[in-house]
Amino acid sequence: AQTVTQSQPEMSVQEAETVTLSCTYDTSESDYYLFWYKQPPSRQMILVIRQEAYKQQNATENRFSVNFQKAAKSFSLKISDSQLGDAAMYFCAYRLTQGGSEKLVFGKGTKLTVNP
Amino acid sequence: KAGVTQTPRYLIKTRGQQVTLSCSPISGHRSVSWYQQTPGQGLQFLFEYFSETQRNKGNFPGRFSGRQFSNSRSEMNVSTLELGDSALYLCASSLGRFGNTEAFFGQGTRLTVV
């Protein structure tokens, strides 16, 4: 069964600094998608970045980038130049495809605090 | 383009009652998925609908059910509510075609069972 593990329940970072959130996953599939979602206090899940497993190049979206290590099944998120608005719960997710249907399998999340 | 809309935002129900939650997907999206979020269990998949058909179901009791209408709007129903059903229920919509699909979430419905 596919599982997603986030080993850091909480992390903190100083404003303008860089922080890395960890995620590992387990799968027997060779082609899949991985995502990082952000959930601020407003509760809406917002897609931060996604990675397609067949692409070796790490995805980047402005201040957000990933370190995707397929062999190690690791998918960490790096936030550069952290801003107060980055404070939120961050969830790593694996997209599981079953018979044409898709569902997301989430990790337990990492609460990120940004200190001014 | 309007996002995913969930109604109501908050709901308080009594044990034993039933509840219906609604989700309107982004225009053009045919897939709607539901997730339950609790502090203890995290985010768990409930079910997915595509073109009015349930394509996948998570490991939840039969008290949890759903449906999707021809306009892709979806409802989920929970009957005989239990205290443990208190949670944030999130709906996500996507195009639903295999491959390059991205799920967009609504703001959720916070259900409290007393």
Tab-separated table of C-alpha atoms in Angstrom:
chain	number	residue	atom	x	y	z
A	1	ALA	CA	0.000	0.000	0.000
A	2	GLN	CA	1.143	3.490	-0.769
A	3	THR	CA	2.083	5.493	2.291
A	4	VAL	CA	3.424	8.984	2.801
A	5	THR	CA	5.507	9.923	5.831
A	6	GLN	CA	6.337	13.388	7.083
A	7	SER	CA	8.710	12.973	9.999
A	8	GLN	CA	8.633	16.588	11.197
A	9	PRO	CA	5.367	17.465	12.952
A	10	GLU	CA	6.561	21.047	13.459
A	11	MET	CA	9.245	23.284	12.016
A	12	SER	CA	10.144	26.915	12.506
A	13	VAL	CA	12.165	29.354	10.436
A	14	GLN	CA	13.215	32.967	10.661
A	15	GLU	CA	11.771	35.343	8.127
A	16	ALA	CA	13.975	35.545	4.998
A	17	GLU	CA	15.719	32.274	5.861
A	18	THR	CA	15.446	28.914	4.126
A	19	VAL	CA	13.683	25.844	5.465
A	20	THR	CA	13.350	22.287	4.173
A	21	LEU	CA	10.400	20.024	4.916
A	22	SER	CA	10.906	16.284	4.578
A	23	CYS	CA	8.688	13.667	2.989
A	24	THR	CA	9.201	10.027	2.151
A	25	TYR	CA	6.784	7.700	0.427
A	26	ASP	CA	6.385	4.075	-0.387
A	27	THR	CA	5.176	2.792	-3.734
A	28	SER	CA	5.758	0.007	-6.195
A	29	GLU	CA	4.672	2.127	-9.145
A	30	SER	CA	7.180	3.590	-11.567
A	31	ASP	CA	5.117	6.519	-12.803
A	32	TYR	CA	3.258	8.748	-10.394
A	33	TYR	CA	2.773	12.308	-9.206
A	34	LEU	CA	3.812	13.917	-5.942
A	35	PHE	CA	2.486	17.155	-4.510
A	36	TRP	CA	3.025	19.614	-1.714
A	37	TYR	CA	-0.094	21.339	-0.455
A	38	LYS	CA	-0.284	24.266	1.943
A	39	GLN	CA	-3.173	24.660	4.368
A	40	PRO	CA	-3.287	28.062	6.090
A	41	PRO	CA	-5.666	28.804	8.973
A	42	SER	CA	-8.363	29.510	6.397
A	43	ARG	CA	-8.328	25.695	5.889
A	44	GLN	CA	-8.244	25.753	2.099
A	45	MET	CA	-5.698	23.365	0.653
A	46	ILE	CA	-3.525	25.207	-1.836
A	47	LEU	CA	-1.255	23.425	-4.278
A	48	VAL	CA	2.316	24.605	-3.811
A	49	ILE	CA	4.246	22.439	-6.234
A	50	ARG	CA	4.049	19.100	-8.027
A	51	GLN	CA	6.539	16.634	-9.395
A	52	GLU	CA	6.047	14.015	-12.066
A	53	ALA	CA	8.080	10.929	-11.258
A	54	TYR	CA	9.282	10.381	-14.800
A	55	LYS	CA	10.879	13.818	-14.843
A	56	GLN	CA	14.351	13.824	-13.367
A	57	GLN	CA	14.469	17.601	-13.107
A	58	ASN	CA	13.345	18.949	-9.756
A	59	ALA	CA	10.263	21.156	-9.901
A	60	THR	CA	10.516	24.821	-8.971
A	61	GLU	CA	7.858	27.453	-8.376
A	62	ASN	CA	9.304	30.832	-7.438
A	63	ARG	CA	10.606	30.480	-3.838
A	64	PHE	CA	9.506	26.858	-3.613
A	65	SER	CA	11.547	23.962	-4.926
A	66	VAL	CA	11.726	20.241	-4.362
A	67	ASN	CA	14.508	17.730	-3.997
A	68	PHE	CA	13.116	14.609	-5.612
A	69	GLN	CA	15.147	11.464	-5.046
A	70	LYS	CA	13.226	8.698	-6.800
A	71	ALA	CA	15.447	5.817	-5.768
A	72	ALA	CA	15.309	6.891	-2.139
A	73	LYS	CA	11.574	7.699	-2.437
A	74	SER	CA	12.187	11.093	-0.946
A	75	PHE	CA	10.441	14.327	-1.857
A	76	SER	CA	11.481	17.317	0.264
A	77	LEU	CA	10.235	20.885	-0.084
A	78	LYS	CA	12.590	23.827	0.197
A	79	ILE	CA	11.187	27.274	0.916
A	80	SER	CA	13.640	30.096	0.265
A	81	ASP	CA	13.366	33.650	1.596
A	82	SER	CA	10.605	32.596	3.982
A	83	GLN	CA	7.765	35.056	4.461
A	84	LEU	CA	5.236	35.440	7.256
A	85	GLY	CA	2.529	34.329	4.837
A	86	ASP	CA	4.257	30.969	4.439
A	87	ALA	CA	3.161	29.973	7.940
A	88	ALA	CA	0.767	27.050	7.520
A	89	MET	CA	0.394	23.286	7.617
A	90	TYR	CA	2.203	21.639	4.734
A	91	PHE	CA	1.095	18.288	3.410
A	92	CYS	CA	2.991	15.989	1.130
A	93	ALA	CA	0.744	13.886	-1.096
A	94	TYR	CA	1.053	10.999	-3.519
A	95	ARG	CA	-1.479	10.557	-6.281
A	96	LEU	CA	-2.632	6.974	-6.473
A	97	THR	CA	-4.304	5.782	-9.643
A	98	GLN	CA	-6.619	2.781	-9.447
A	99	GLY	CA	-8.574	1.619	-12.481
A	100	GLY	CA	-8.928	5.090	-13.934
A	101	SER	CA	-9.794	6.658	-10.597
A	102	GLU	CA	-7.374	8.871	-8.756
A	103	LYS	CA	-7.014	9.701	-5.109
A	104	LEU	CA	-4.474	11.532	-3.023
A	105	VAL	CA	-2.677	9.843	-0.150
A	106	PHE	CA	-1.497	12.444	2.330
A	107	GLY	CA	1.165	12.577	4.981
A	108	LYS	CA	0.275	13.758	8.472
A	109	GLY	CA	1.561	17.248	7.773
A	110	THR	CA	4.219	19.626	9.067
A	111	LYS	CA	3.249	22.806	10.852
A	112	LEU	CA	5.543	25.612	9.742
A	113	THR	CA	5.986	28.688	11.905
A	114	VAL	CA	7.720	31.753	10.481
A	115	ASN	CA	9.281	34.019	13.082
A	116	PRO	CA	9.674	37.741	12.327
B	1	LYS	CA	-12.972	31.431	-12.886
B	2	ALA	CA	-14.785	30.470	-9.697
B	3	GLY	CA	-13.083	27.992	-7.402
B	4	VAL	CA	-14.503	24.965	-5.646
B	5	THR	CA	-17.419	25.961	-3.445
B	6	GLN	CA	-18.503	23.984	-0.425
B	7	THR	CA	-21.635	24.636	1.573
B	8	PRO	CA	-22.298	25.073	4.358
B	9	ARG	CA	-19.014	26.219	5.908
B	10	TYR	CA	-20.025	25.204	9.412
B	11	LEU	CA	-22.533	22.717	10.719
B	12	ILE	CA	-23.519	21.497	14.162
B	13	LYS	CA	-25.554	18.315	14.419
B	14	THR	CA	-26.713	15.967	17.140
B	15	ARG	CA	-25.741	12.336	17.394
B	16	GLY	CA	-28.089	10.145	15.413
B	17	GLN	CA	-29.042	12.835	12.920
B	18	GLN	CA	-28.016	12.850	9.294
B	19	VAL	CA	-26.274	15.555	7.315
B	20	THR	CA	-25.766	16.482	3.681
B	21	LEU	CA	-22.795	18.485	2.457
B	22	SER	CA	-22.547	20.083	-0.959
B	23	CYS	CA	-19.668	20.713	-3.327
B	24	SER	CA	-19.714	22.684	-6.573
B	25	PRO	CA	-16.593	21.993	-8.643
B	26	ILE	CA	-14.734	24.326	-10.928
B	27	SER	CA	-16.543	24.748	-14.224
B	28	GLY	CA	-15.494	22.020	-16.639
B	29	HIS	CA	-14.223	19.678	-13.940
B	30	ARG	CA	-15.928	16.313	-13.985
B	31	SER	CA	-14.207	14.612	-11.064
B	32	VAL	CA	-15.107	15.361	-7.468
B	33	SER	CA	-13.361	13.751	-4.509
B	34	TRP	CA	-14.164	13.980	-0.828
B	35	TYR	CA	-11.728	13.828	2.095
B	36	GLN	CA	-12.198	13.770	5.836
B	37	GLN	CA	-9.652	15.641	7.929
B	38	THR	CA	-9.303	15.015	11.675
B	39	PRO	CA	-6.444	15.761	14.081
B	40	GLY	CA	-5.949	12.084	14.834
B	41	GLN	CA	-6.301	10.430	11.430
B	42	GLY	CA	-5.216	13.294	9.198
B	43	LEU	CA	-6.609	13.458	5.688
B	44	GLN	CA	-8.452	10.362	4.550
B	45	PHE	CA	-10.057	9.682	1.194
B	46	LEU	CA	-13.802	9.112	1.262
B	47	PHE	CA	-14.823	8.673	-2.383
B	48	GLU	CA	-14.460	9.987	-5.895
B	49	TYR	CA	-17.151	10.653	-8.474
B	50	PHE	CA	-16.708	11.124	-12.186
B	51	SER	CA	-19.571	11.766	-14.581
B	52	GLU	CA	-22.156	10.795	-11.971
B	53	THR	CA	-20.446	7.464	-11.202
B	54	GLN	CA	-18.577	6.546	-8.071
B	55	ARG	CA	-15.162	5.419	-9.261
B	56	ASN	CA	-13.483	4.821	-5.944
B	57	LYS	CA	-14.373	4.534	-2.299
B	58	GLY	CA	-12.249	4.764	0.808
B	59	ASN	CA	-12.438	2.649	3.917
B	60	PHE	CA	-15.456	4.242	5.574
B	61	PRO	CA	-18.673	2.653	6.843
B	62	GLY	CA	-21.804	2.599	4.740
B	63	ARG	CA	-23.182	5.536	6.694
B	64	PHE	CA	-21.065	7.681	4.399
B	65	SER	CA	-22.480	8.010	0.920
B	66	GLY	CA	-22.411	10.448	-1.926
B	67	ARG	CA	-23.665	11.256	-5.351
B	68	GLN	CA	-22.888	13.449	-8.288
B	69	PHE	CA	-25.328	15.275	-10.505
B	70	SER	CA	-25.220	15.858	-14.233
B	71	ASN	CA	-23.763	19.339	-13.698
B	72	SER	CA	-20.890	17.699	-11.719
B	73	ARG	CA	-22.045	19.119	-8.408
B	74	SER	CA	-21.668	16.560	-5.659
B	75	GLU	CA	-23.224	15.866	-2.312
B	76	MET	CA	-22.104	13.643	0.474
B	77	ASN	CA	-24.389	12.327	3.144
B	78	VAL	CA	-23.624	10.947	6.567
B	79	SER	CA	-26.429	9.132	8.337
B	80	THR	CA	-26.745	8.261	12.013
B	81	LEU	CA	-24.049	10.694	13.020
B	82	GLU	CA	-21.514	9.721	15.659
B	83	LEU	CA	-19.277	11.956	17.743
B	84	GLY	CA	-16.295	10.637	15.791
B	85	ASP	CA	-17.692	12.064	12.575
B	86	SER	CA	-16.747	15.540	13.754
B	87	ALA	CA	-14.221	16.686	11.200
B	88	LEU	CA	-13.378	19.030	8.392
B	89	TYR	CA	-14.755	17.636	5.148
B	90	LEU	CA	-12.879	18.750	2.071
B	91	CYS	CA	-13.969	18.486	-1.511
B	92	ALA	CA	-11.574	18.554	-4.461
B	93	SER	CA	-12.314	18.828	-8.135
B	94	SER	CA	-10.239	18.003	-11.176
B	95	LEU	CA	-10.631	17.381	-14.874
B	96	GLY	CA	-10.528	13.696	-14.045
B	97	ARG	CA	-8.655	12.534	-17.118
B	98	PHE	CA	-5.773	10.228	-16.378
B	99	GLY	CA	-2.413	11.908	-16.396
B	100	ASN	CA	-1.990	15.617	-16.109
B	101	THR	CA	-4.770	16.401	-13.678
B	102	GLU	CA	-4.529	18.685	-10.717
B	103	ALA	CA	-6.897	18.696	-7.753
B	104	PHE	CA	-8.280	21.996	-6.487
B	105	PHE	CA	-9.786	22.088	-3.034
B	106	GLY	CA	-12.672	23.958	-1.505
B	107	GLN	CA	-12.513	25.615	1.903
B	108	GLY	CA	-14.232	22.700	3.552
B	109	THR	CA	-17.224	22.149	5.782
B	110	ARG	CA	-16.538	21.976	9.480
B	111	LEU	CA	-18.952	19.441	10.966
B	112	THR	CA	-19.376	19.236	14.716
B	113	VAL	CA	-21.435	16.403	16.184
B	114	VAL	CA	-22.659	16.938	19.747
